[in-house]
Amino acid sequence: MNTSLKPFNTFGIQCNAAQIVNASTTEQLIGAWQSAMSAGHPVLILGEGSNVLFLEDFSGTVILNRIEGITVHETDDAWHLEVGAGENWHQLVCFTLERNMPGLENLAMIPGCAGSSPIQNIGAYGVELSQRCEWVVCVELESGQVQRLSAAQCRFGYRDSIFKHEYQHGYAIVAVGLRLEKSWRPVLNYGDLTRLDPETATAQQVFDSVCRMRTTKLPDPRIQGNAGSFFKNPLLAAPQALRFMATHPDAPHYPQPDGSVKLAAGWLIDRCNLKGQRIGGAAVHRQQALVLINEESATSDDVVALARYVRHKVGEKFNVWLEPEVRFIGAAGEIDAVEKIA
């Protein structure tokens, strides 16, 4: 019997899976995967469904990774956390602040589970997971072999990691190791954070400011379905960035260590006057152009059509081609999101 996936994707898209399994231990996760494989069924491992768009019914087994637990080991210069993949990310941030372990406050209110954070190398307001990650434990599902990858082995990039490449299929993240330095300094480079005094700002003040910014700019998925930032902020190689900035000097831009320049996708979309743009039941959010919302019983086709429209409008105006940050899931698994909206 089909099982609804609507409660398990923050877009609130109605679709079904052949089977949904809760896995609260590594052994349960391995067992569910191997059982589905032996039956010849597709498998999707899901956290909280905060970064996925289901394009159609999933024809196999969806395994909900619900492995929990947080342990802390303290050394002279840092706190070392081992976090179960199924722990809610924002609750983890709150956990660390309540225990006076700063370092994650810029990443407050990012939806999803801890186990999903390395896949995307989540980031916000000047901090990325890669700066706090010490290691990731994953399991090779066919053999049941557990591997611990160092942060360097995870090959973190902008919204990228090894878990989107060699470790995308046949592996599952079961725990994440974080290192929070005791020699904490606030990161105040973005948004309202720039108003705080770096000499006196506390982690709690940073947390409160981030929560305020996210609450005022981003829709609550419990009220209005969405998957957060729909598009990645585009990275331009140095020569293209120079040409772009010559014609658009007012554009927010962030130079990267490798010489490339990151642009603000929301600014590009906004300059195309697309806030409020609607196709079917899907719309561009009126406060934050980077977010596509399920405004009124949207279908996945509505969201895809809107994403394609936005991508082409931005591409025609700026010659910058946006790529989805959201993962697109078809009947048998993840598909190429860029290809889908090209």
Coordinates of C-alpha atoms in Angstrom, one line a residue:
M1 CA 0.0 0.0 0.0
N2 CA 1.3 3.4 -0.9
T3 CA 2.4 5.7 1.9
S4 CA 2.2 9.5 1.8
L5 CA 5.4 11.5 1.7
K6 CA 3.7 14.8 2.3
P7 CA 4.6 14.9 6.0
F8 CA 8.2 14.1 5.1
N9 CA 9.0 17.0 2.7
T10 CA 8.9 20.6 3.8
F11 CA 7.6 21.7 0.4
G12 CA 4.4 19.9 1.3
I13 CA 4.2 18.2 -2.1
Q14 CA 1.7 15.3 -2.1
C15 CA 3.2 12.1 -3.4
N16 CA 3.6 8.6 -2.2
A17 CA 6.2 5.9 -1.6
A18 CA 5.7 2.2 -1.8
Q19 CA 7.1 1.9 1.7
I20 CA 8.4 4.1 4.5
V21 CA 10.7 2.7 7.2
N22 CA 12.0 4.4 10.3
A23 CA 15.6 3.5 11.2
S24 CA 16.8 4.5 14.7
T25 CA 20.0 2.5 14.6
T26 CA 22.8 1.9 12.1
E27 CA 21.8 -1.8 12.0
Q28 CA 18.1 -1.0 11.2
L29 CA 19.2 1.3 8.4
I30 CA 21.5 -1.3 6.9
G31 CA 18.8 -4.0 7.2
A32 CA 16.1 -1.8 5.6
W33 CA 18.4 -0.9 2.7
Q34 CA 19.6 -4.5 2.1
S35 CA 16.0 -5.8 2.3
A36 CA 14.9 -3.3 -0.4
M37 CA 17.9 -4.1 -2.5
S38 CA 17.3 -7.8 -2.4
A39 CA 13.7 -7.1 -3.5
G40 CA 15.0 -5.0 -6.4
H41 CA 13.4 -1.8 -5.1
P42 CA 14.8 1.7 -5.3
V43 CA 15.9 3.2 -2.0
L44 CA 16.0 6.8 -0.7
I45 CA 17.5 7.7 2.6
L46 CA 15.8 10.8 4.0
G47 CA 16.4 13.1 7.0
E48 CA 13.6 15.7 7.5
G49 CA 13.0 16.3 3.7
S50 CA 14.0 20.0 4.0
N51 CA 16.1 20.1 0.8
V52 CA 14.2 17.8 -1.6
L53 CA 11.5 18.2 -4.3
F54 CA 9.6 15.0 -5.1
L55 CA 8.8 15.1 -8.8
E56 CA 6.5 12.0 -8.7
D57 CA 5.6 9.0 -6.5
F58 CA 8.7 7.1 -5.3
S59 CA 8.5 3.6 -6.5
G60 CA 10.5 2.0 -3.7
T61 CA 11.5 2.3 0.0
V62 CA 12.1 5.6 1.8
I63 CA 14.2 5.1 4.9
L64 CA 13.9 7.8 7.5
N65 CA 17.3 8.2 9.2
R66 CA 16.4 8.7 12.9
I67 CA 19.7 7.8 14.5
E68 CA 19.9 10.1 17.6
G69 CA 22.4 11.0 20.3
I70 CA 24.8 13.8 21.2
T71 CA 28.0 13.2 23.2
V72 CA 30.6 15.8 24.1
H73 CA 34.3 15.3 24.8
E74 CA 36.2 18.3 26.2
T75 CA 39.9 19.1 25.7
D76 CA 42.0 22.1 26.7
D77 CA 41.2 24.0 23.5
A78 CA 37.9 22.7 22.2
W79 CA 34.7 20.8 22.6
H80 CA 34.4 17.7 20.4
L81 CA 30.8 16.6 19.6
E82 CA 29.6 13.3 18.2
V83 CA 26.1 13.9 16.8
G84 CA 23.7 11.2 15.5
A85 CA 22.6 11.8 11.9
G86 CA 18.9 12.0 12.9
E87 CA 19.3 14.9 15.4
N88 CA 17.5 18.1 14.4
W89 CA 20.1 20.6 13.3
H90 CA 18.6 23.7 15.0
Q91 CA 18.1 21.8 18.2
L92 CA 21.8 20.9 18.1
V93 CA 22.7 24.6 17.8
C94 CA 20.5 25.3 20.8
F95 CA 22.1 22.4 22.7
T96 CA 25.5 23.8 22.2
L97 CA 24.6 27.4 23.2
E98 CA 22.8 26.2 26.4
R99 CA 26.0 24.6 27.4
N100 CA 28.2 27.6 26.6
M101 CA 29.8 25.9 23.6
P102 CA 29.8 28.6 20.9
G103 CA 30.6 28.2 17.2
L104 CA 27.3 27.1 15.5
E105 CA 25.2 30.2 16.2
N106 CA 25.5 31.5 12.6
L107 CA 24.0 28.3 11.4
A108 CA 20.8 28.6 13.6
M109 CA 17.4 27.8 12.1
I110 CA 18.8 25.9 9.1
P111 CA 16.2 23.2 8.6
G112 CA 17.0 19.5 8.5
C113 CA 19.0 16.9 10.3
A114 CA 22.6 16.8 11.3
G115 CA 23.3 13.9 9.0
S116 CA 22.3 16.0 6.0
S117 CA 24.6 18.9 6.9
P118 CA 27.8 17.4 5.4
I119 CA 26.1 16.5 2.1
Q120 CA 25.4 20.1 1.3
N121 CA 28.2 21.6 3.4
I122 CA 25.5 23.8 4.9
G123 CA 26.3 27.4 5.5
A124 CA 24.9 30.8 6.4
Y125 CA 26.0 34.2 7.5
G126 CA 29.7 33.6 6.9
V127 CA 30.1 30.1 8.4
E128 CA 30.1 26.7 6.7
L129 CA 29.9 23.3 8.3
S130 CA 33.3 22.5 6.9
Q131 CA 34.8 25.1 9.3
R132 CA 33.4 23.2 12.3
C133 CA 33.4 19.6 11.0
E134 CA 36.1 17.2 12.3
W135 CA 34.9 14.0 10.8
V136 CA 31.9 12.1 9.3
V137 CA 31.0 8.5 10.0
C138 CA 29.2 6.7 7.2
V139 CA 28.3 3.1 6.4
E140 CA 28.7 1.2 3.2
L141 CA 25.3 -0.3 3.1
E142 CA 26.0 -3.4 1.0
S143 CA 28.8 -4.7 3.3
G144 CA 27.8 -3.0 6.5
Q145 CA 31.3 -1.6 6.8
V146 CA 31.5 1.6 8.9
Q147 CA 34.0 4.3 7.7
R148 CA 35.2 7.5 9.5
L149 CA 36.2 10.2 7.0
S150 CA 38.2 13.2 8.1
A151 CA 37.0 16.7 7.1
A152 CA 39.7 16.7 4.4
Q153 CA 38.5 13.4 3.0
C154 CA 34.9 14.8 2.8
R155 CA 36.2 17.2 0.1
F156 CA 33.9 20.0 1.1
G157 CA 33.2 22.7 -1.4
Y158 CA 30.5 25.3 -1.8
R159 CA 27.3 23.3 -1.2
D160 CA 29.3 20.3 -2.2
S161 CA 31.0 17.2 -0.7
I162 CA 32.1 13.7 -1.5
F163 CA 28.6 12.6 -0.4
K164 CA 27.3 14.1 -3.7
H165 CA 29.8 12.2 -5.7
E166 CA 31.6 8.9 -4.9
Y167 CA 29.6 8.4 -1.7
Q168 CA 26.2 9.4 -3.0
H169 CA 24.9 5.9 -3.7
G170 CA 25.2 2.9 -1.4
Y171 CA 26.4 4.9 1.6
A172 CA 24.6 6.6 4.5
I173 CA 25.8 9.1 7.0
V174 CA 25.2 7.9 10.6
A175 CA 27.2 10.5 12.7
V176 CA 28.9 13.8 12.4
G177 CA 31.9 15.0 14.5
L178 CA 32.2 18.7 15.3
R179 CA 35.0 20.7 16.8
L180 CA 34.1 23.9 18.6
E181 CA 37.1 26.0 19.5
K182 CA 37.3 27.5 22.9
S183 CA 39.1 30.5 21.4
W184 CA 35.8 31.7 19.9
R185 CA 35.5 34.8 17.9
P186 CA 32.2 36.0 16.4
V187 CA 31.7 36.0 12.6
L188 CA 29.8 39.2 11.8
N189 CA 30.3 39.7 8.1
Y190 CA 26.7 39.4 6.9
G191 CA 23.4 41.2 7.3
D192 CA 22.4 42.6 10.6
L193 CA 25.4 40.9 12.2
T194 CA 27.6 43.7 10.9
R195 CA 25.9 46.0 13.5
L196 CA 27.2 44.0 16.4
D197 CA 30.5 45.0 18.1
P198 CA 33.1 42.3 17.5
E199 CA 34.7 43.1 20.8
T200 CA 31.6 42.6 22.9
A201 CA 29.2 40.5 20.9
T202 CA 28.2 37.2 22.5
A203 CA 27.3 34.0 20.8
Q204 CA 23.7 34.4 22.1
Q205 CA 23.5 37.8 20.5
V206 CA 24.6 36.3 17.2
F207 CA 22.1 33.5 17.5
D208 CA 19.3 35.9 18.3
S209 CA 20.2 38.1 15.4
V210 CA 20.4 35.2 13.0
C211 CA 17.0 33.8 14.2
R212 CA 15.5 37.3 13.8
M213 CA 16.8 37.7 10.2
R214 CA 15.7 34.2 9.2
T215 CA 12.2 34.6 10.8
T216 CA 11.5 37.9 9.1
K217 CA 12.9 37.0 5.7
L218 CA 12.1 33.3 5.3
P219 CA 8.7 31.6 5.4
D220 CA 7.9 28.9 8.0
P221 CA 7.6 25.6 6.1
R222 CA 4.9 24.5 8.6
I223 CA 2.8 27.4 7.3
Q224 CA 4.0 27.8 3.7
G225 CA 5.7 24.9 2.1
N226 CA 9.3 25.6 0.9
A227 CA 12.8 24.1 0.9
G228 CA 14.7 27.2 2.0
S229 CA 17.1 28.6 -0.5
F230 CA 16.1 27.0 -3.8
F231 CA 19.1 28.1 -5.8
K232 CA 22.8 28.2 -5.0
N233 CA 24.6 31.5 -4.9
P234 CA 26.5 31.4 -8.2
L235 CA 30.3 31.4 -8.3
L236 CA 31.9 33.3 -11.1
A237 CA 35.5 32.8 -12.3
A238 CA 37.6 35.9 -11.9
P239 CA 37.4 37.1 -15.6
Q240 CA 33.6 36.7 -15.7
A241 CA 33.3 38.3 -12.3
L242 CA 35.3 41.4 -13.5
R243 CA 33.0 41.8 -16.5
F244 CA 29.9 41.4 -14.3
M245 CA 31.0 43.9 -11.7
A246 CA 31.9 46.4 -14.4
T247 CA 28.3 46.5 -15.5
H248 CA 26.6 45.9 -12.1
P249 CA 28.8 47.6 -9.5
D250 CA 26.0 47.7 -7.0
A251 CA 25.6 43.9 -6.9
P252 CA 26.5 42.2 -3.6
H253 CA 29.6 40.0 -4.2
Y254 CA 31.9 38.0 -2.0
P255 CA 35.5 37.3 -3.2
Q256 CA 36.6 33.7 -2.6
P257 CA 40.1 32.4 -1.7
D258 CA 40.6 30.9 -5.1
G259 CA 39.9 34.2 -6.9
S260 CA 36.3 33.4 -7.9
V261 CA 33.5 35.7 -6.8
K262 CA 30.2 34.5 -5.2
L263 CA 27.1 36.5 -6.2
A264 CA 23.8 36.7 -4.3
A265 CA 21.2 34.7 -6.3
G266 CA 18.4 36.4 -4.4
W267 CA 19.6 39.8 -5.6
L268 CA 19.8 38.6 -9.2
I269 CA 16.2 37.2 -9.0
D270 CA 15.0 40.4 -7.4
R271 CA 16.5 42.5 -10.1
C272 CA 14.4 40.6 -12.6
N273 CA 11.3 41.7 -10.7
L274 CA 10.3 38.1 -10.0
K275 CA 9.2 38.4 -6.3
G276 CA 5.6 37.2 -6.3
Q277 CA 5.9 35.6 -9.7
R278 CA 3.6 32.6 -9.7
I279 CA 3.1 29.5 -11.9
G280 CA 0.2 27.3 -10.8
G281 CA 0.4 27.0 -7.0
A282 CA 4.1 27.8 -6.8
A283 CA 5.4 31.3 -6.3
V284 CA 8.6 33.3 -5.7
H285 CA 8.5 34.5 -2.1
R286 CA 7.7 38.2 -1.8
Q287 CA 10.3 38.9 1.0
Q288 CA 13.1 36.6 -0.1
A289 CA 13.4 36.0 -3.8
L290 CA 15.8 33.0 -3.3
V291 CA 12.9 31.0 -1.9
L292 CA 10.2 29.3 -3.9
I293 CA 7.1 28.5 -2.0
N294 CA 4.1 26.2 -2.2
E295 CA 1.6 29.0 -2.1
E296 CA -1.6 27.1 -2.9
S297 CA -1.6 23.3 -3.4
A298 CA 1.4 23.4 -5.8
T299 CA 2.4 20.4 -7.7
S300 CA 6.0 19.5 -8.4
D301 CA 5.4 20.4 -12.0
D302 CA 4.4 23.9 -10.9
V303 CA 7.7 24.2 -8.9
V304 CA 9.8 22.9 -11.7
A305 CA 8.1 25.3 -14.2
L306 CA 8.7 28.2 -11.9
A307 CA 12.3 27.3 -11.3
R308 CA 12.9 27.0 -15.0
Y309 CA 11.3 30.4 -15.6
V310 CA 13.4 32.1 -12.9
R311 CA 16.6 30.5 -14.2
H312 CA 16.0 31.7 -17.8
K313 CA 15.0 35.2 -16.8
V314 CA 18.2 35.6 -14.7
G315 CA 20.3 34.0 -17.5
E316 CA 18.8 36.3 -20.1
K317 CA 19.4 39.4 -18.1
F318 CA 22.8 38.7 -16.5
N319 CA 24.3 35.7 -18.4
V320 CA 24.5 34.0 -15.1
W321 CA 22.8 30.6 -14.9
L322 CA 21.4 29.5 -11.6
E323 CA 21.6 26.0 -10.3
P324 CA 19.2 24.5 -7.8
E325 CA 20.4 23.8 -4.3
V326 CA 17.4 21.6 -3.8
R327 CA 17.7 17.9 -4.7
F328 CA 15.2 16.6 -7.3
I329 CA 13.8 13.1 -6.6
G330 CA 12.2 11.0 -9.3
A331 CA 10.5 7.7 -9.1
A332 CA 13.7 5.7 -8.7
G333 CA 16.0 8.3 -7.0
E334 CA 17.7 11.6 -7.4
I335 CA 17.9 13.2 -10.9
D336 CA 20.0 16.0 -12.4
A337 CA 18.2 19.2 -11.2
V338 CA 20.0 21.5 -13.6
E339 CA 19.1 19.3 -16.5
K340 CA 15.5 19.2 -15.4
I341 CA 15.1 23.0 -15.5
A342 CA 17.5 23.8 -18.4

